[in-house]
Amino acid sequence: RIRGLEDEVEKLAQALSERDRQLAAARKDLKAAKADAASVSKAQKSAEAAAERAAREKAVAADAAAAREAGLREQLAEAGRADKERGRRDAEARARDVRLARALEEVDKYKALLSDVR
């Protein structure tokens, strides 16, 4: 009977030893899983921060593009106004030249009449 009990104690000791090995392996796996989870969490936070930075940079770039577009639109409008003003001045100059030419023709005509009268 003692022999049977000793065998049973030995079997229980082996089972306990096996259970301890399994527990150690499970703890090791748990530690690795926690490390992996921490690594994934860190990578996720880094990716989120990068996404936020990219979103801010995109907003800044969009604002800069809108400002530049507005500036270019204003320059285009100013160029149109300048062209219109130049056209108006050119038309005035042509009209003035025509009036001056007519006046000179009249002066020449009156000179000729005056010369004929003398």
Short mmCIF file of N, CA and C in Angstrom, two decimals:
data_model
loop_
_atom_site.label_atom_id
_atom_site.label_comp_id
_atom_site.label_asym_id
_atom_site.label_seq_id
_atom_site.Cartn_x
_atom_site.Cartn_y
_atom_site.Cartn_z
N ARG A 1 0.82 -1.18 0.00
CA ARG A 1 0.00 0.00 0.00
C ARG A 1 0.87 1.25 0.00
N ILE A 2 1.97 1.27 0.70
CA ILE A 2 2.88 2.41 0.73
C ILE A 2 3.46 2.60 -0.67
N ARG A 3 3.77 1.48 -1.30
CA ARG A 3 4.32 1.55 -2.64
C ARG A 3 3.32 2.19 -3.57
N GLY A 4 2.08 1.86 -3.46
CA GLY A 4 1.04 2.45 -4.28
C GLY A 4 0.92 3.94 -4.03
N LEU A 5 1.04 4.31 -2.75
CA LEU A 5 0.97 5.74 -2.40
C LEU A 5 2.19 6.48 -2.93
N GLU A 6 3.36 5.83 -2.85
CA GLU A 6 4.58 6.46 -3.37
C GLU A 6 4.46 6.67 -4.88
N ASP A 7 3.92 5.63 -5.56
CA ASP A 7 3.73 5.77 -7.01
C ASP A 7 2.76 6.91 -7.32
N GLU A 8 1.71 6.99 -6.51
CA GLU A 8 0.72 8.06 -6.72
C GLU A 8 1.33 9.42 -6.46
N VAL A 9 2.18 9.53 -5.41
CA VAL A 9 2.85 10.80 -5.10
C VAL A 9 3.79 11.16 -6.24
N GLU A 10 4.50 10.16 -6.78
CA GLU A 10 5.42 10.42 -7.89
C GLU A 10 4.65 10.89 -9.13
N LYS A 11 3.53 10.25 -9.41
CA LYS A 11 2.70 10.68 -10.55
C LYS A 11 2.19 12.10 -10.34
N LEU A 12 1.75 12.38 -9.10
CA LEU A 12 1.27 13.74 -8.80
C LEU A 12 2.41 14.76 -8.93
N ALA A 13 3.62 14.38 -8.50
CA ALA A 13 4.77 15.28 -8.59
C ALA A 13 5.09 15.54 -10.06
N GLN A 14 5.03 14.48 -10.89
CA GLN A 14 5.29 14.65 -12.32
C GLN A 14 4.21 15.54 -12.96
N ALA A 15 2.96 15.29 -12.55
CA ALA A 15 1.86 16.11 -13.07
C ALA A 15 2.04 17.56 -12.65
N LEU A 16 2.46 17.76 -11.39
CA LEU A 16 2.68 19.12 -10.88
C LEU A 16 3.83 19.78 -11.64
N SER A 17 4.89 19.01 -11.89
CA SER A 17 6.03 19.52 -12.63
C SER A 17 5.61 19.90 -14.06
N GLU A 18 4.83 19.04 -14.68
CA GLU A 18 4.32 19.33 -16.03
C GLU A 18 3.44 20.57 -16.02
N ARG A 19 2.59 20.68 -15.01
CA ARG A 19 1.71 21.84 -14.87
C ARG A 19 2.55 23.11 -14.69
N ASP A 20 3.64 23.01 -13.90
CA ASP A 20 4.53 24.17 -13.70
C ASP A 20 5.18 24.58 -15.03
N ARG A 21 5.61 23.59 -15.84
CA ARG A 21 6.20 23.90 -17.14
C ARG A 21 5.17 24.59 -18.05
N GLN A 22 3.96 24.06 -18.03
CA GLN A 22 2.89 24.66 -18.84
C GLN A 22 2.59 26.09 -18.38
N LEU A 23 2.57 26.27 -17.06
CA LEU A 23 2.31 27.60 -16.50
C LEU A 23 3.43 28.56 -16.88
N ALA A 24 4.68 28.10 -16.81
CA ALA A 24 5.82 28.95 -17.19
C ALA A 24 5.73 29.31 -18.67
N ALA A 25 5.37 28.33 -19.51
CA ALA A 25 5.23 28.60 -20.94
C ALA A 25 4.09 29.58 -21.19
N ALA A 26 2.98 29.42 -20.46
CA ALA A 26 1.84 30.32 -20.62
C ALA A 26 2.22 31.73 -20.19
N ARG A 27 3.01 31.84 -19.09
CA ARG A 27 3.45 33.17 -18.63
C ARG A 27 4.37 33.81 -19.68
N LYS A 28 5.25 32.98 -20.25
CA LYS A 28 6.15 33.48 -21.29
C LYS A 28 5.35 33.96 -22.49
N ASP A 29 4.35 33.17 -22.90
CA ASP A 29 3.49 33.57 -24.02
C ASP A 29 2.73 34.85 -23.70
N LEU A 30 2.24 34.96 -22.45
CA LEU A 30 1.51 36.15 -22.03
C LEU A 30 2.41 37.38 -22.08
N LYS A 31 3.66 37.21 -21.60
CA LYS A 31 4.61 38.32 -21.62
C LYS A 31 4.89 38.75 -23.06
N ALA A 32 5.07 37.78 -23.96
CA ALA A 32 5.31 38.09 -25.37
C ALA A 32 4.09 38.77 -25.98
N ALA A 33 2.90 38.30 -25.63
CA ALA A 33 1.67 38.91 -26.16
C ALA A 33 1.52 40.35 -25.67
N LYS A 34 1.85 40.57 -24.38
CA LYS A 34 1.79 41.94 -23.84
C LYS A 34 2.80 42.84 -24.55
N ALA A 35 4.00 42.32 -24.80
CA ALA A 35 5.01 43.10 -25.51
C ALA A 35 4.54 43.42 -26.93
N ASP A 36 3.94 42.42 -27.59
CA ASP A 36 3.41 42.65 -28.94
C ASP A 36 2.30 43.69 -28.91
N ALA A 37 1.41 43.59 -27.91
CA ALA A 37 0.31 44.54 -27.79
C ALA A 37 0.85 45.95 -27.56
N ALA A 38 1.89 46.06 -26.72
CA ALA A 38 2.48 47.38 -26.47
C ALA A 38 3.12 47.92 -27.74
N SER A 39 3.78 47.05 -28.49
CA SER A 39 4.41 47.47 -29.74
C SER A 39 3.36 47.93 -30.75
N VAL A 40 2.28 47.17 -30.85
CA VAL A 40 1.20 47.54 -31.76
C VAL A 40 0.56 48.85 -31.34
N SER A 41 0.36 49.02 -30.02
CA SER A 41 -0.23 50.26 -29.51
C SER A 41 0.67 51.45 -29.82
N LYS A 42 1.98 51.26 -29.62
CA LYS A 42 2.93 52.34 -29.91
C LYS A 42 2.92 52.68 -31.40
N ALA A 43 2.91 51.65 -32.23
CA ALA A 43 2.88 51.87 -33.68
C ALA A 43 1.59 52.56 -34.09
N GLN A 44 0.48 52.18 -33.45
CA GLN A 44 -0.81 52.80 -33.77
C GLN A 44 -0.80 54.28 -33.38
N LYS A 45 -0.26 54.58 -32.19
CA LYS A 45 -0.18 55.99 -31.77
C LYS A 45 0.70 56.78 -32.71
N SER A 46 1.81 56.17 -33.13
CA SER A 46 2.71 56.85 -34.06
C SER A 46 2.02 57.10 -35.39
N ALA A 47 1.28 56.11 -35.87
CA ALA A 47 0.55 56.27 -37.13
C ALA A 47 -0.53 57.34 -37.01
N GLU A 48 -1.23 57.36 -35.87
CA GLU A 48 -2.26 58.39 -35.66
C GLU A 48 -1.64 59.78 -35.63
N ALA A 49 -0.48 59.90 -34.95
CA ALA A 49 0.19 61.20 -34.90
C ALA A 49 0.63 61.62 -36.30
N ALA A 50 1.14 60.67 -37.07
CA ALA A 50 1.56 60.99 -38.44
C ALA A 50 0.36 61.40 -39.29
N ALA A 51 -0.76 60.72 -39.09
CA ALA A 51 -1.97 61.07 -39.84
C ALA A 51 -2.45 62.47 -39.46
N GLU A 52 -2.38 62.81 -38.18
CA GLU A 52 -2.79 64.15 -37.74
C GLU A 52 -1.86 65.21 -38.33
N ARG A 53 -0.54 64.92 -38.32
CA ARG A 53 0.42 65.87 -38.92
C ARG A 53 0.13 66.05 -40.40
N ALA A 54 -0.14 64.94 -41.08
CA ALA A 54 -0.43 65.01 -42.51
C ALA A 54 -1.70 65.81 -42.76
N ALA A 55 -2.70 65.63 -41.90
CA ALA A 55 -3.96 66.38 -42.06
C ALA A 55 -3.72 67.87 -41.85
N ARG A 56 -2.90 68.20 -40.83
CA ARG A 56 -2.59 69.62 -40.59
C ARG A 56 -1.82 70.21 -41.77
N GLU A 57 -0.83 69.46 -42.27
CA GLU A 57 -0.05 69.94 -43.41
C GLU A 57 -0.93 70.10 -44.64
N LYS A 58 -1.87 69.18 -44.82
CA LYS A 58 -2.79 69.27 -45.95
C LYS A 58 -3.64 70.52 -45.83
N ALA A 59 -4.12 70.81 -44.61
CA ALA A 59 -4.95 72.00 -44.41
C ALA A 59 -4.13 73.26 -44.68
N VAL A 60 -2.89 73.28 -44.20
CA VAL A 60 -2.03 74.45 -44.44
C VAL A 60 -1.77 74.61 -45.94
N ALA A 61 -1.50 73.50 -46.61
CA ALA A 61 -1.24 73.56 -48.06
C ALA A 61 -2.49 74.01 -48.81
N ALA A 62 -3.66 73.54 -48.37
CA ALA A 62 -4.91 73.95 -49.03
C ALA A 62 -5.14 75.44 -48.82
N ASP A 63 -4.87 75.93 -47.61
CA ASP A 63 -5.03 77.36 -47.35
C ASP A 63 -4.06 78.18 -48.20
N ALA A 64 -2.81 77.70 -48.29
CA ALA A 64 -1.81 78.41 -49.10
C ALA A 64 -2.22 78.40 -50.57
N ALA A 65 -2.73 77.27 -51.04
CA ALA A 65 -3.17 77.19 -52.44
C ALA A 65 -4.34 78.12 -52.70
N ALA A 66 -5.27 78.18 -51.75
CA ALA A 66 -6.43 79.07 -51.91
C ALA A 66 -5.98 80.53 -51.92
N ALA A 67 -5.04 80.86 -51.03
CA ALA A 67 -4.54 82.24 -50.98
C ALA A 67 -3.81 82.58 -52.28
N ARG A 68 -3.01 81.64 -52.77
CA ARG A 68 -2.29 81.90 -54.02
C ARG A 68 -3.27 82.04 -55.18
N GLU A 69 -4.28 81.18 -55.19
CA GLU A 69 -5.29 81.26 -56.26
C GLU A 69 -6.01 82.60 -56.22
N ALA A 70 -6.35 83.05 -55.00
CA ALA A 70 -7.01 84.35 -54.88
C ALA A 70 -6.08 85.47 -55.36
N GLY A 71 -4.80 85.37 -55.01
CA GLY A 71 -3.83 86.36 -55.46
C GLY A 71 -3.70 86.38 -56.97
N LEU A 72 -3.64 85.19 -57.56
CA LEU A 72 -3.55 85.12 -59.02
C LEU A 72 -4.80 85.66 -59.68
N ARG A 73 -5.95 85.36 -59.08
CA ARG A 73 -7.21 85.88 -59.63
C ARG A 73 -7.20 87.41 -59.58
N GLU A 74 -6.72 87.96 -58.47
CA GLU A 74 -6.66 89.42 -58.33
C GLU A 74 -5.68 90.01 -59.35
N GLN A 75 -4.53 89.35 -59.54
CA GLN A 75 -3.57 89.83 -60.53
C GLN A 75 -4.17 89.80 -61.93
N LEU A 76 -4.91 88.74 -62.22
CA LEU A 76 -5.55 88.63 -63.53
C LEU A 76 -6.58 89.75 -63.72
N ALA A 77 -7.35 90.02 -62.67
CA ALA A 77 -8.33 91.10 -62.75
C ALA A 77 -7.63 92.44 -62.93
N GLU A 78 -6.53 92.65 -62.20
CA GLU A 78 -5.77 93.89 -62.32
C GLU A 78 -5.20 94.04 -63.73
N ALA A 79 -4.71 92.93 -64.28
CA ALA A 79 -4.18 92.98 -65.66
C ALA A 79 -5.30 93.33 -66.63
N GLY A 80 -6.50 92.78 -66.42
CA GLY A 80 -7.64 93.11 -67.28
C GLY A 80 -8.01 94.57 -67.18
N ARG A 81 -8.00 95.10 -65.95
CA ARG A 81 -8.30 96.52 -65.77
C ARG A 81 -7.23 97.39 -66.44
N ALA A 82 -5.97 96.97 -66.31
CA ALA A 82 -4.88 97.73 -66.92
C ALA A 82 -5.01 97.71 -68.44
N ASP A 83 -5.34 96.55 -69.01
CA ASP A 83 -5.54 96.47 -70.47
C ASP A 83 -6.68 97.37 -70.91
N LYS A 84 -7.75 97.36 -70.15
CA LYS A 84 -8.91 98.20 -70.48
C LYS A 84 -8.51 99.68 -70.43
N GLU A 85 -7.78 100.06 -69.38
CA GLU A 85 -7.34 101.45 -69.23
C GLU A 85 -6.39 101.83 -70.38
N ARG A 86 -5.49 100.93 -70.73
CA ARG A 86 -4.56 101.20 -71.83
C ARG A 86 -5.34 101.37 -73.14
N GLY A 87 -6.34 100.54 -73.36
CA GLY A 87 -7.16 100.66 -74.57
C GLY A 87 -7.90 101.99 -74.59
N ARG A 88 -8.42 102.41 -73.43
CA ARG A 88 -9.12 103.70 -73.34
C ARG A 88 -8.16 104.85 -73.64
N ARG A 89 -6.94 104.79 -73.06
CA ARG A 89 -5.97 105.85 -73.31
C ARG A 89 -5.53 105.88 -74.77
N ASP A 90 -5.35 104.68 -75.35
CA ASP A 90 -4.97 104.63 -76.77
C ASP A 90 -6.07 105.23 -77.64
N ALA A 91 -7.33 104.93 -77.32
CA ALA A 91 -8.45 105.49 -78.09
C ALA A 91 -8.48 107.00 -77.94
N GLU A 92 -8.25 107.50 -76.73
CA GLU A 92 -8.22 108.95 -76.52
C GLU A 92 -7.08 109.58 -77.31
N ALA A 93 -5.92 108.91 -77.31
CA ALA A 93 -4.77 109.45 -78.05
C ALA A 93 -5.06 109.48 -79.55
N ARG A 94 -5.69 108.42 -80.07
CA ARG A 94 -6.03 108.41 -81.50
C ARG A 94 -7.02 109.52 -81.82
N ALA A 95 -8.01 109.70 -80.95
CA ALA A 95 -9.00 110.76 -81.18
C ALA A 95 -8.32 112.12 -81.14
N ARG A 96 -7.40 112.30 -80.20
CA ARG A 96 -6.68 113.56 -80.10
C ARG A 96 -5.83 113.78 -81.36
N ASP A 97 -5.18 112.71 -81.82
CA ASP A 97 -4.37 112.82 -83.04
C ASP A 97 -5.23 113.19 -84.24
N VAL A 98 -6.43 112.61 -84.32
CA VAL A 98 -7.34 112.93 -85.43
C VAL A 98 -7.74 114.39 -85.35
N ARG A 99 -8.10 114.86 -84.15
CA ARG A 99 -8.49 116.28 -84.00
C ARG A 99 -7.33 117.20 -84.33
N LEU A 100 -6.13 116.81 -83.90
CA LEU A 100 -4.95 117.62 -84.19
C LEU A 100 -4.68 117.67 -85.70
N ALA A 101 -4.83 116.53 -86.35
CA ALA A 101 -4.61 116.48 -87.81
C ALA A 101 -5.62 117.37 -88.51
N ARG A 102 -6.88 117.31 -88.08
CA ARG A 102 -7.90 118.17 -88.69
C ARG A 102 -7.59 119.65 -88.45
N ALA A 103 -7.16 119.94 -87.22
CA ALA A 103 -6.83 121.34 -86.91
C ALA A 103 -5.67 121.81 -87.76
N LEU A 104 -4.67 120.94 -87.95
CA LEU A 104 -3.53 121.32 -88.79
C LEU A 104 -3.95 121.52 -90.24
N GLU A 105 -4.88 120.66 -90.69
CA GLU A 105 -5.40 120.84 -92.06
C GLU A 105 -6.09 122.19 -92.19
N GLU A 106 -6.87 122.56 -91.16
CA GLU A 106 -7.56 123.86 -91.21
C GLU A 106 -6.55 125.00 -91.18
N VAL A 107 -5.50 124.83 -90.35
CA VAL A 107 -4.47 125.87 -90.31
C VAL A 107 -3.84 126.03 -91.69
N ASP A 108 -3.50 124.90 -92.30
CA ASP A 108 -2.91 124.96 -93.64
C ASP A 108 -3.88 125.61 -94.63
N LYS A 109 -5.17 125.25 -94.51
CA LYS A 109 -6.18 125.83 -95.41
C LYS A 109 -6.26 127.35 -95.20
N TYR A 110 -6.28 127.77 -93.92
CA TYR A 110 -6.35 129.21 -93.67
C TYR A 110 -5.07 129.92 -94.08
N LYS A 111 -3.94 129.25 -93.95
CA LYS A 111 -2.68 129.84 -94.41
C LYS A 111 -2.74 130.07 -95.92
N ALA A 112 -3.24 129.06 -96.60
CA ALA A 112 -3.34 129.17 -98.07
C ALA A 112 -4.30 130.30 -98.44
N LEU A 113 -5.44 130.40 -97.74
CA LEU A 113 -6.39 131.49 -98.02
C LEU A 113 -5.75 132.84 -97.73
N LEU A 114 -5.02 132.92 -96.61
CA LEU A 114 -4.37 134.17 -96.25
C LEU A 114 -3.31 134.53 -97.29
N SER A 115 -2.61 133.53 -97.75
CA SER A 115 -1.59 133.76 -98.76
C SER A 115 -2.24 134.23 -100.06
N ASP A 116 -3.41 133.67 -100.40
CA ASP A 116 -4.11 134.09 -101.61
C ASP A 116 -4.62 135.52 -101.46
N VAL A 117 -5.07 135.88 -100.29
CA VAL A 117 -5.60 137.22 -100.06
C VAL A 117 -4.47 138.24 -100.14
N ARG A 118 -3.30 137.98 -99.78
CA ARG A 118 -2.19 138.93 -99.79
C ARG A 118 -1.72 139.08 -101.17
#
